[in-house]
PDB file of C-alpha atoms in Angstrom:
ATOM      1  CA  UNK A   1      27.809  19.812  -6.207  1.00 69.00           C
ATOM      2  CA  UNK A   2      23.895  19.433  -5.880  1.00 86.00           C
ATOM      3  CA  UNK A   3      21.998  22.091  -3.624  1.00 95.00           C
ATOM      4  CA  UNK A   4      20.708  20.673  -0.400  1.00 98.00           C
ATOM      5  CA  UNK A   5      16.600  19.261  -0.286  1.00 98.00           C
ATOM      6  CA  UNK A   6      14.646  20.649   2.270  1.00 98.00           C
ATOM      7  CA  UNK A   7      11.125  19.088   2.733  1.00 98.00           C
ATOM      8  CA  UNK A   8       8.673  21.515   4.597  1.00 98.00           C
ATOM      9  CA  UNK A   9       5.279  19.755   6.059  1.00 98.00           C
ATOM     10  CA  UNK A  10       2.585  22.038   6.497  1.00 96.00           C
ATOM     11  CA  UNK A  11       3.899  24.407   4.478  1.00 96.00           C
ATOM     12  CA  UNK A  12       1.120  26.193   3.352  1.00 95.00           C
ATOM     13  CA  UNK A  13       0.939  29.286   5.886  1.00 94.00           C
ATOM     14  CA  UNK A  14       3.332  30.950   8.534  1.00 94.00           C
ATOM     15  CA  UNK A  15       6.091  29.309  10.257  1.00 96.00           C
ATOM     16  CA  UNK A  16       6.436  26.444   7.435  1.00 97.00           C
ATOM     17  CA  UNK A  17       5.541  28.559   4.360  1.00 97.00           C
ATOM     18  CA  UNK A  18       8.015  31.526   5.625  1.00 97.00           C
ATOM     19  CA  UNK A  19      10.561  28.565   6.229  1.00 98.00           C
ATOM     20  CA  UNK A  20      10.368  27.219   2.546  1.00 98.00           C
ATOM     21  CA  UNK A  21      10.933  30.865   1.571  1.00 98.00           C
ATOM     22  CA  UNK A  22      14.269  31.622   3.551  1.00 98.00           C
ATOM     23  CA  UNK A  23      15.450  28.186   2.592  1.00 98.00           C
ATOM     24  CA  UNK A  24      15.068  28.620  -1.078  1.00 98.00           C
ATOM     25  CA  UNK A  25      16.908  31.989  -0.510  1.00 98.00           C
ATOM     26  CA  UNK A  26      19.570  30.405   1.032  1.00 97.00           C
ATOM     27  CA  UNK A  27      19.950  27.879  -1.837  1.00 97.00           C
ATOM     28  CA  UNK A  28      18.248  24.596  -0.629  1.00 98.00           C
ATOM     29  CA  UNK A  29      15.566  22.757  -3.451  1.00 98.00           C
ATOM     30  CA  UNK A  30      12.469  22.717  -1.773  1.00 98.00           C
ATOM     31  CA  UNK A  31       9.456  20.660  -1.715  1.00 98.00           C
ATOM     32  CA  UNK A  32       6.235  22.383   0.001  1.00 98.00           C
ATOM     33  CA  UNK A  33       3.113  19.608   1.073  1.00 98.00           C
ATOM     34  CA  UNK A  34      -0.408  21.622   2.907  1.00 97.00           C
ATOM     35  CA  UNK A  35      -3.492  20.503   3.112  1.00 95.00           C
ATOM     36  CA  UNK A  36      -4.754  23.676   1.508  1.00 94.00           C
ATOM     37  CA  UNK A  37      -3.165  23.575  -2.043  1.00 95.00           C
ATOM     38  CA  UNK A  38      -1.292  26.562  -0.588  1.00 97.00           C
ATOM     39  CA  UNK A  39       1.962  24.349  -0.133  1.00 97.00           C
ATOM     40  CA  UNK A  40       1.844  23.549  -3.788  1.00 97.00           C
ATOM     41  CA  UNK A  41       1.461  27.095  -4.761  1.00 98.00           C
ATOM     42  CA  UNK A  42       4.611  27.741  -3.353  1.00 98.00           C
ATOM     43  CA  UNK A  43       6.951  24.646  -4.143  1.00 98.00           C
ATOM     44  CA  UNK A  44       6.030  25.747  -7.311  1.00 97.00           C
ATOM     45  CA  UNK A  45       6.640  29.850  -7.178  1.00 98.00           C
ATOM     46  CA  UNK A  46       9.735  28.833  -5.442  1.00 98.00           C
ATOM     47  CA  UNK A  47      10.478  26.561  -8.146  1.00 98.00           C
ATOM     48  CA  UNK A  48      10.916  23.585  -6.560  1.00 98.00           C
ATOM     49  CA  UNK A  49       8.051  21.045  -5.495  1.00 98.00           C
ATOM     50  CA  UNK A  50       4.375  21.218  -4.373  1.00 98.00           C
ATOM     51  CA  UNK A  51       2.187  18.795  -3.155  1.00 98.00           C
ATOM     52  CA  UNK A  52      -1.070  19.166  -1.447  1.00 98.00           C
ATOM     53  CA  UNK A  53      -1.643  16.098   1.169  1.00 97.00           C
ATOM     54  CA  UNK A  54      -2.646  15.847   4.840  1.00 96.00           C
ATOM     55  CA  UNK A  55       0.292  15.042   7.625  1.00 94.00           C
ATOM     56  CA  UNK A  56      -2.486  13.059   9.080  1.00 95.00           C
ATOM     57  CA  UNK A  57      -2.631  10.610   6.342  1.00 96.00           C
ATOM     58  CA  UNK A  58       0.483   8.246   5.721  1.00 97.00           C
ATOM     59  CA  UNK A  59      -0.052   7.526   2.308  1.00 98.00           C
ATOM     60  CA  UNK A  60       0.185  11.040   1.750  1.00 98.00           C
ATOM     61  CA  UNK A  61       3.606  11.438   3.736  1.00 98.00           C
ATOM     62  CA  UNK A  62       4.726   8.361   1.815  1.00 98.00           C
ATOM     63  CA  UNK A  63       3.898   9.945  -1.688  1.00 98.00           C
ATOM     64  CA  UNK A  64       5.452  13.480  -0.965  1.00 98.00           C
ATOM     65  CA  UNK A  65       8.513  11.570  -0.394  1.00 98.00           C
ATOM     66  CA  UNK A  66       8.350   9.109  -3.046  1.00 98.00           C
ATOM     67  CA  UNK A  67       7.549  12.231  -5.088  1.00 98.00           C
ATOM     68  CA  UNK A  68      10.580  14.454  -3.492  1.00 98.00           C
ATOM     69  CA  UNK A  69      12.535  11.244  -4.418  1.00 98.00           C
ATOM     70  CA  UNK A  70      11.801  11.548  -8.012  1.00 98.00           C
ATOM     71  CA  UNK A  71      12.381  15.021  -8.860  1.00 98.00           C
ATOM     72  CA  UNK A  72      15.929  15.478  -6.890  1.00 98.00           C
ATOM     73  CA  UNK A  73      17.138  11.995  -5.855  1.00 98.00           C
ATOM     74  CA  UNK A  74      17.531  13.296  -2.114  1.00 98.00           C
ATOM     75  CA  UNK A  75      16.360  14.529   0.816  1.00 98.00           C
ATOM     76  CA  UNK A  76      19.203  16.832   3.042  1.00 98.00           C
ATOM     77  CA  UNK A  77      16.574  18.287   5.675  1.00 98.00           C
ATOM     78  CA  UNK A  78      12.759  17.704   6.717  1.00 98.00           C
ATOM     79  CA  UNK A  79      10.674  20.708   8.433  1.00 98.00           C
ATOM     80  CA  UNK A  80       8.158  19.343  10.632  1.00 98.00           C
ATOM     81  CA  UNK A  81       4.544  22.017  10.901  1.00 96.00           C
ATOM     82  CA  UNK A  82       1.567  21.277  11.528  1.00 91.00           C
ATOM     83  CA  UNK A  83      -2.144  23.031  12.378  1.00 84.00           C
ATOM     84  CA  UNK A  84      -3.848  23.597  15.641  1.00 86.00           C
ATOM     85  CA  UNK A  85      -5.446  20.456  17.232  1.00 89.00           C
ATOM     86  CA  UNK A  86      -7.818  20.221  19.488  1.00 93.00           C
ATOM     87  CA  UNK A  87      -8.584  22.882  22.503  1.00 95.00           C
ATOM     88  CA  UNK A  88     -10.691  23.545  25.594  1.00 96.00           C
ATOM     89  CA  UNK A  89     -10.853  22.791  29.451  1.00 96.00           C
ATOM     90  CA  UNK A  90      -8.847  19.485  30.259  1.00 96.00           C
ATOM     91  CA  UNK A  91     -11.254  17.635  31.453  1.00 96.00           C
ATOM     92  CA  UNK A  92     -13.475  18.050  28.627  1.00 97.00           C
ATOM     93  CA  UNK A  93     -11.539  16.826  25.538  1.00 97.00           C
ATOM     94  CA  UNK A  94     -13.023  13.504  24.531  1.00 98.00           C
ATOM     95  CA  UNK A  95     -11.302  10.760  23.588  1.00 98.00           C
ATOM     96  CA  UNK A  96     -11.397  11.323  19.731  1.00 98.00           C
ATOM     97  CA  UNK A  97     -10.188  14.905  20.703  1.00 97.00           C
ATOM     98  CA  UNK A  98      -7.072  13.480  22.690  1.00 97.00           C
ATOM     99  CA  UNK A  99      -6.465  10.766  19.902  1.00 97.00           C
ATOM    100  CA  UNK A 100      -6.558  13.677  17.093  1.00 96.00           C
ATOM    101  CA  UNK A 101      -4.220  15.326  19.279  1.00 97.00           C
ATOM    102  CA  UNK A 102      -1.599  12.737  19.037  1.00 97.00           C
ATOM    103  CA  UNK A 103      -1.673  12.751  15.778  1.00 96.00           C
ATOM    104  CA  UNK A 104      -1.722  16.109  15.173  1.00 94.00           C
ATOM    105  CA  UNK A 105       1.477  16.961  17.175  1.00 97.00           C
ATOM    106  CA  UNK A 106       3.337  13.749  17.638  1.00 97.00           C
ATOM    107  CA  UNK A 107       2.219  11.035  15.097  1.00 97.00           C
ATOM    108  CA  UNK A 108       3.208  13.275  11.876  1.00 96.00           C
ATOM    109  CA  UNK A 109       6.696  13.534  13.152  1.00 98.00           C
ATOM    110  CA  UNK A 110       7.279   9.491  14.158  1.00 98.00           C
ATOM    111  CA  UNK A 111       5.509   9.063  10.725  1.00 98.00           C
ATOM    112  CA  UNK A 112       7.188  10.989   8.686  1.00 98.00           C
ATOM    113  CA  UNK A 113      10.987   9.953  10.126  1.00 98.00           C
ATOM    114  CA  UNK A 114      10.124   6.709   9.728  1.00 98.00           C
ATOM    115  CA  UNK A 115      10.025   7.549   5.703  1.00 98.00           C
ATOM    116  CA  UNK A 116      13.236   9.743   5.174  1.00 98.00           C
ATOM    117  CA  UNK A 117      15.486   7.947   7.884  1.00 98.00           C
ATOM    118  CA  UNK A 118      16.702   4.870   4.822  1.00 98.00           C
ATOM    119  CA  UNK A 119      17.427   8.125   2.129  1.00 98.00           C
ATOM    120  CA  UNK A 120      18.993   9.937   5.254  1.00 98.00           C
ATOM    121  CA  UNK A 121      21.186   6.787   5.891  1.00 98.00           C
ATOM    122  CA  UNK A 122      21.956   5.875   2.365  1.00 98.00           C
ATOM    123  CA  UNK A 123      23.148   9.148   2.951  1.00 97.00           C
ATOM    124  CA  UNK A 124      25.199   9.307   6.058  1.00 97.00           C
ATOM    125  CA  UNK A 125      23.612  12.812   6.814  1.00 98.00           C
ATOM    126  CA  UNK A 126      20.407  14.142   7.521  1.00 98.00           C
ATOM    127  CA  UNK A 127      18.424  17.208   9.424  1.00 98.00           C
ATOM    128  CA  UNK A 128      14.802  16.651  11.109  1.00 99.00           C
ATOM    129  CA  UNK A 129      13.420  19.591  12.318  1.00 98.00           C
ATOM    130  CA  UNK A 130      10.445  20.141  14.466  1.00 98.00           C
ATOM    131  CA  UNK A 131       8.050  22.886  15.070  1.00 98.00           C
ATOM    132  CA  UNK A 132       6.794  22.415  18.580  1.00 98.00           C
ATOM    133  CA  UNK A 133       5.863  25.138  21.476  1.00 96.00           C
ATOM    134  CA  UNK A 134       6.382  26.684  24.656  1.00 96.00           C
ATOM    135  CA  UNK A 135       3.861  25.276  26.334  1.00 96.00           C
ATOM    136  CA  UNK A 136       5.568  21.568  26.558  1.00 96.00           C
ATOM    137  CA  UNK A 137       7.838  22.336  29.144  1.00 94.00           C
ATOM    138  CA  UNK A 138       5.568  25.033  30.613  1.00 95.00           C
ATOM    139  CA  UNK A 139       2.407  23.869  29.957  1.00 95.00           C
ATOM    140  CA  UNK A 140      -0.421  26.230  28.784  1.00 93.00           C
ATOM    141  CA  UNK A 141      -4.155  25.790  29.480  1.00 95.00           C
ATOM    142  CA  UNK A 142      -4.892  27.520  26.264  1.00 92.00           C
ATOM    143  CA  UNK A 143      -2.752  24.675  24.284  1.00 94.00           C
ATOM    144  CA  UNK A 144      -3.574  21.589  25.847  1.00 96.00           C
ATOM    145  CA  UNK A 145      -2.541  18.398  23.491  1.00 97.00           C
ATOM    146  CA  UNK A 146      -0.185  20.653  21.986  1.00 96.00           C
ATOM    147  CA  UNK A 147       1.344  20.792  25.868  1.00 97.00           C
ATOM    148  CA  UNK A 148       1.176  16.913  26.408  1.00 97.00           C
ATOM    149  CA  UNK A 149       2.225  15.249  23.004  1.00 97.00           C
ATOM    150  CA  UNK A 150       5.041  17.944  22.473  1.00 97.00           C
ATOM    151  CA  UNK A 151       6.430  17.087  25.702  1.00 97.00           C
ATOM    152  CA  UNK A 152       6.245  13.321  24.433  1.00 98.00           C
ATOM    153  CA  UNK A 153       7.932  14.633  21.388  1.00 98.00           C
ATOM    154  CA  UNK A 154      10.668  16.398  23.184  1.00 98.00           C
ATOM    155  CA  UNK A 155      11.486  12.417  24.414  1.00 98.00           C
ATOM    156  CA  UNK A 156      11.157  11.103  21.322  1.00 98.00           C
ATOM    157  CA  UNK A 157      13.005  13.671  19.623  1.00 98.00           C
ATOM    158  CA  UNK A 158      16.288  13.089  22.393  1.00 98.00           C
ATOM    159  CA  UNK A 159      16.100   8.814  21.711  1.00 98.00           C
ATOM    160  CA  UNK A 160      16.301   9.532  17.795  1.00 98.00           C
ATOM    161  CA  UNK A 161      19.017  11.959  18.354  1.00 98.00           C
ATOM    162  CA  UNK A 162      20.833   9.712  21.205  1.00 98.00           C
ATOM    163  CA  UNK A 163      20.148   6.303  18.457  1.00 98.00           C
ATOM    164  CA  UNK A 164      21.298   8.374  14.901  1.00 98.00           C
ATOM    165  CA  UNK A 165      23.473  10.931  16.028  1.00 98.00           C
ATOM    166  CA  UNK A 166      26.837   8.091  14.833  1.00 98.00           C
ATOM    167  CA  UNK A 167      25.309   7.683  11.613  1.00 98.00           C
ATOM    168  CA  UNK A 168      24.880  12.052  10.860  1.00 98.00           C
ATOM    169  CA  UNK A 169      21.405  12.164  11.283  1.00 98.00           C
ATOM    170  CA  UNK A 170      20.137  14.567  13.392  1.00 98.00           C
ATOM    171  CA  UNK A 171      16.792  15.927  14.717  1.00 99.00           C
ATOM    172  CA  UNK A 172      15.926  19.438  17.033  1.00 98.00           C
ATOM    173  CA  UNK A 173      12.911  20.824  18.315  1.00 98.00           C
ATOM    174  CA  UNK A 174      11.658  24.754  17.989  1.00 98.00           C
ATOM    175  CA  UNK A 175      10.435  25.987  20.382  1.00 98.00           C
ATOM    176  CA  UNK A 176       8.347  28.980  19.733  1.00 97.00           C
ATOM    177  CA  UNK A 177       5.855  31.552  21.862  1.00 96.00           C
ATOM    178  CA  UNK A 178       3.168  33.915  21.059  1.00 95.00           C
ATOM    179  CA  UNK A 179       3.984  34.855  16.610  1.00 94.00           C
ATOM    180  CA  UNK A 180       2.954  37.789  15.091  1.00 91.00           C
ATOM    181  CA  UNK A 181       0.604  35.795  12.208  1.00 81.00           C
ATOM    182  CA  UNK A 182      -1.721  35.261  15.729  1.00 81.00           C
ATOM    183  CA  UNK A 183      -4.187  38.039  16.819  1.00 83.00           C
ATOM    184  CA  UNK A 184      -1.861  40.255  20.208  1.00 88.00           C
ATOM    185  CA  UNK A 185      -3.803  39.884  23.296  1.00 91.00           C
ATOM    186  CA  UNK A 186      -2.289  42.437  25.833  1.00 93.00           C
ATOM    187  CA  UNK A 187      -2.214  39.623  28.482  1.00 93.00           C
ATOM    188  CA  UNK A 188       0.462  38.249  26.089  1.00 94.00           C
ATOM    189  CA  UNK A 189       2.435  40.357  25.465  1.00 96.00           C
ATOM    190  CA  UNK A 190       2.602  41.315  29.196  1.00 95.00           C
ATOM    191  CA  UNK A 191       4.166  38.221  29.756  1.00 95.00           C
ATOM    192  CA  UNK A 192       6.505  38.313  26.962  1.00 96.00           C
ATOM    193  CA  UNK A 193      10.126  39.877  28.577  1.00 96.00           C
ATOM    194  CA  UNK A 194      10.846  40.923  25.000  1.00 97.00           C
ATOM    195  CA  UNK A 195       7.725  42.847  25.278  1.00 96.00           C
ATOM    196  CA  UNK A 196       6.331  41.933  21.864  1.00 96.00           C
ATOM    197  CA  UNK A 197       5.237  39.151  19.837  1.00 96.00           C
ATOM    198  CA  UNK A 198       7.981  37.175  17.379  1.00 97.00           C
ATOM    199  CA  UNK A 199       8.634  37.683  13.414  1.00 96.00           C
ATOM    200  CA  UNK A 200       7.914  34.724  11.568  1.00 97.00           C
ATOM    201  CA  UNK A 201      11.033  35.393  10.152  1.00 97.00           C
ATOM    202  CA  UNK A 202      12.527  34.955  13.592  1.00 97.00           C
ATOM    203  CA  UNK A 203      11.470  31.615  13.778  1.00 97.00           C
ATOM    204  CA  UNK A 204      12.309  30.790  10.279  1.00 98.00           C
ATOM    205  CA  UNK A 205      16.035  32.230  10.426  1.00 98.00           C
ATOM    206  CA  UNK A 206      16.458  29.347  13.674  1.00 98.00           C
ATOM    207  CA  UNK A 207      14.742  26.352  11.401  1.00 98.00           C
ATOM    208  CA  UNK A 208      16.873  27.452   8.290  1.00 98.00           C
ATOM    209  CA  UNK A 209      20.163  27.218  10.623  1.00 98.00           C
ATOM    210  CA  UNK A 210      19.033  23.736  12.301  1.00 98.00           C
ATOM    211  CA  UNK A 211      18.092  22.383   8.794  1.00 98.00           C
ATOM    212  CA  UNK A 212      21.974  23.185   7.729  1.00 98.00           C
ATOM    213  CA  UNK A 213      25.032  22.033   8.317  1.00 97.00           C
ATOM    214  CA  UNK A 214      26.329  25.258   9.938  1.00 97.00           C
ATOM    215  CA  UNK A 215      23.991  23.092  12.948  1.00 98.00           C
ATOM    216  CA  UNK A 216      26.148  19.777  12.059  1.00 98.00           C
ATOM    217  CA  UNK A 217      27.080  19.400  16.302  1.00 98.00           C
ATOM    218  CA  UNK A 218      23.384  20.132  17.703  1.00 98.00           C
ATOM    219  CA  UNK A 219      20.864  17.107  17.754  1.00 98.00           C
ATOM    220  CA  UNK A 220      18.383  16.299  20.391  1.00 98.00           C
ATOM    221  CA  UNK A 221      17.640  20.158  21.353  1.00 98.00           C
ATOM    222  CA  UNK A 222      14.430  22.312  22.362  1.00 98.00           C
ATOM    223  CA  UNK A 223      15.099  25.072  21.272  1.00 98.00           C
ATOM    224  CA  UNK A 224      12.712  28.211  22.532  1.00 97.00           C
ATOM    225  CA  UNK A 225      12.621  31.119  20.382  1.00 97.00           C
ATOM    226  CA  UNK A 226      10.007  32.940  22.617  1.00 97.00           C
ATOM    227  CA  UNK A 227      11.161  36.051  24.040  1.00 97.00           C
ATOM    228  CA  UNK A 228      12.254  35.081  27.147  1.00 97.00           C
ATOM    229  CA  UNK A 229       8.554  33.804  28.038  1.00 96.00           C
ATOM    230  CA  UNK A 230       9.338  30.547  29.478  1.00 96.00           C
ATOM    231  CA  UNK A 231      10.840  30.828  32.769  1.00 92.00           C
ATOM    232  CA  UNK A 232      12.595  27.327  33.224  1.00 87.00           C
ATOM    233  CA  UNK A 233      16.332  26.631  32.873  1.00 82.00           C
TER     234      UNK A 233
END
């Protein structure tokens, strides 16, 4: 029986590199894309695949799957990272800030479905997961496209589920606060019922479950893995 293929995006650094890592332990072939070259470090220490590429550019999606395609013939499970986009006061992103941000935090993901979802169905399985935040059900001014196109992605995210959940393809949100690869600010933390920031690792060990098929019932989730920081129901 082959090992599972997990793709991580934005693999490079925290959440998505420390994801590659616990999935590798866990058995899954992985292939690692960043924009740094620190993605393909990695694929390759954790002897599976690097690529360095941008999740802003669609040819380079297309060839780190075409690529993923080629070494192991399938693709079990796609991690969706990316950067920081655009901040500030809301009234004073521009318009190239705003369009950045939808790409940044919504674009990558439609994009990058859009490429595994035939090898997912040729298939009849598949696991999209997606690194999103807090902040788009409580919105944060420090985050602000990260708040608005991660609340569109929490729709998009439930019609995928709702439209691929008969054919075994399924796709979940994380949810994370305030991580311990940021700098602690006491106002924070202060906010934070859990009283501290999260492990990476804590993130990681919630991707690593909704990339498997120990997950094979949950699609179309947000899951928050903040502490208790968000107040909402």
């Amino acid at each position: 029986m082959s090992k599972p293929v997990s793709l991580i995006v934005g693999g490079g650094s925290g959440i998505g590199a420390d994801s590659a890592r616990l999935l590798a332990e866990r058995g899954h072939d992985v292939a690692v894309m960043s924009s740094s070259g620190k993605g393909e470090a990695l694929g390759v220490e954790l002897s599976g695949l690097g690529f360095t590429g941008s999740n802003l550019n669609p040819d380079d999606l297309a060839a780190f799957v075409a690529a993923a395609m080629a070494r192991f013939g399938q693709i079990d499970a796609v991690v969706n990272c990316t950067g920081h986009g655009p901040k500030g006061a809301v009234m004073e992103i521009s318009d190239a800030d705003w369009h950045l941000g939808l790409d940044y935090y919504f674009l990558n993901v439609v994009r990058m479905t859009r490429l595994v979802l035939p090898v997912m169905q040729a298939q009849g399985k598949g696991a999209i997961v997606n690194i999103s935040t807090f902040a788009a059900f409580e919105p944060d001014p420090d985050f602000p496209t990260s708040a608005v196109f991660r609340a569109s992605l929490a729709g998009y995210t439930k019609l995928f589920a709702d439209r691929y959940a008969p054919e075994g393809i399924r796709m979940n949100n994380v949810l994370p606060g305030f991580i311990d690869s940021l700098p602690e600010k006491p106002d924070r933390v202060a906010r934070i019922p859990a009283g501290r920031y999260a492990k990476v690792r804590e993130l990681s060990e919630t991707i690593a479950f909704l990339a498997s098929d120990a997950s094979s019932y949950i699609t179309g989730q947000n899951i928050r893995v903040d502490g208790g920081l968000t107040a909402s129901v």
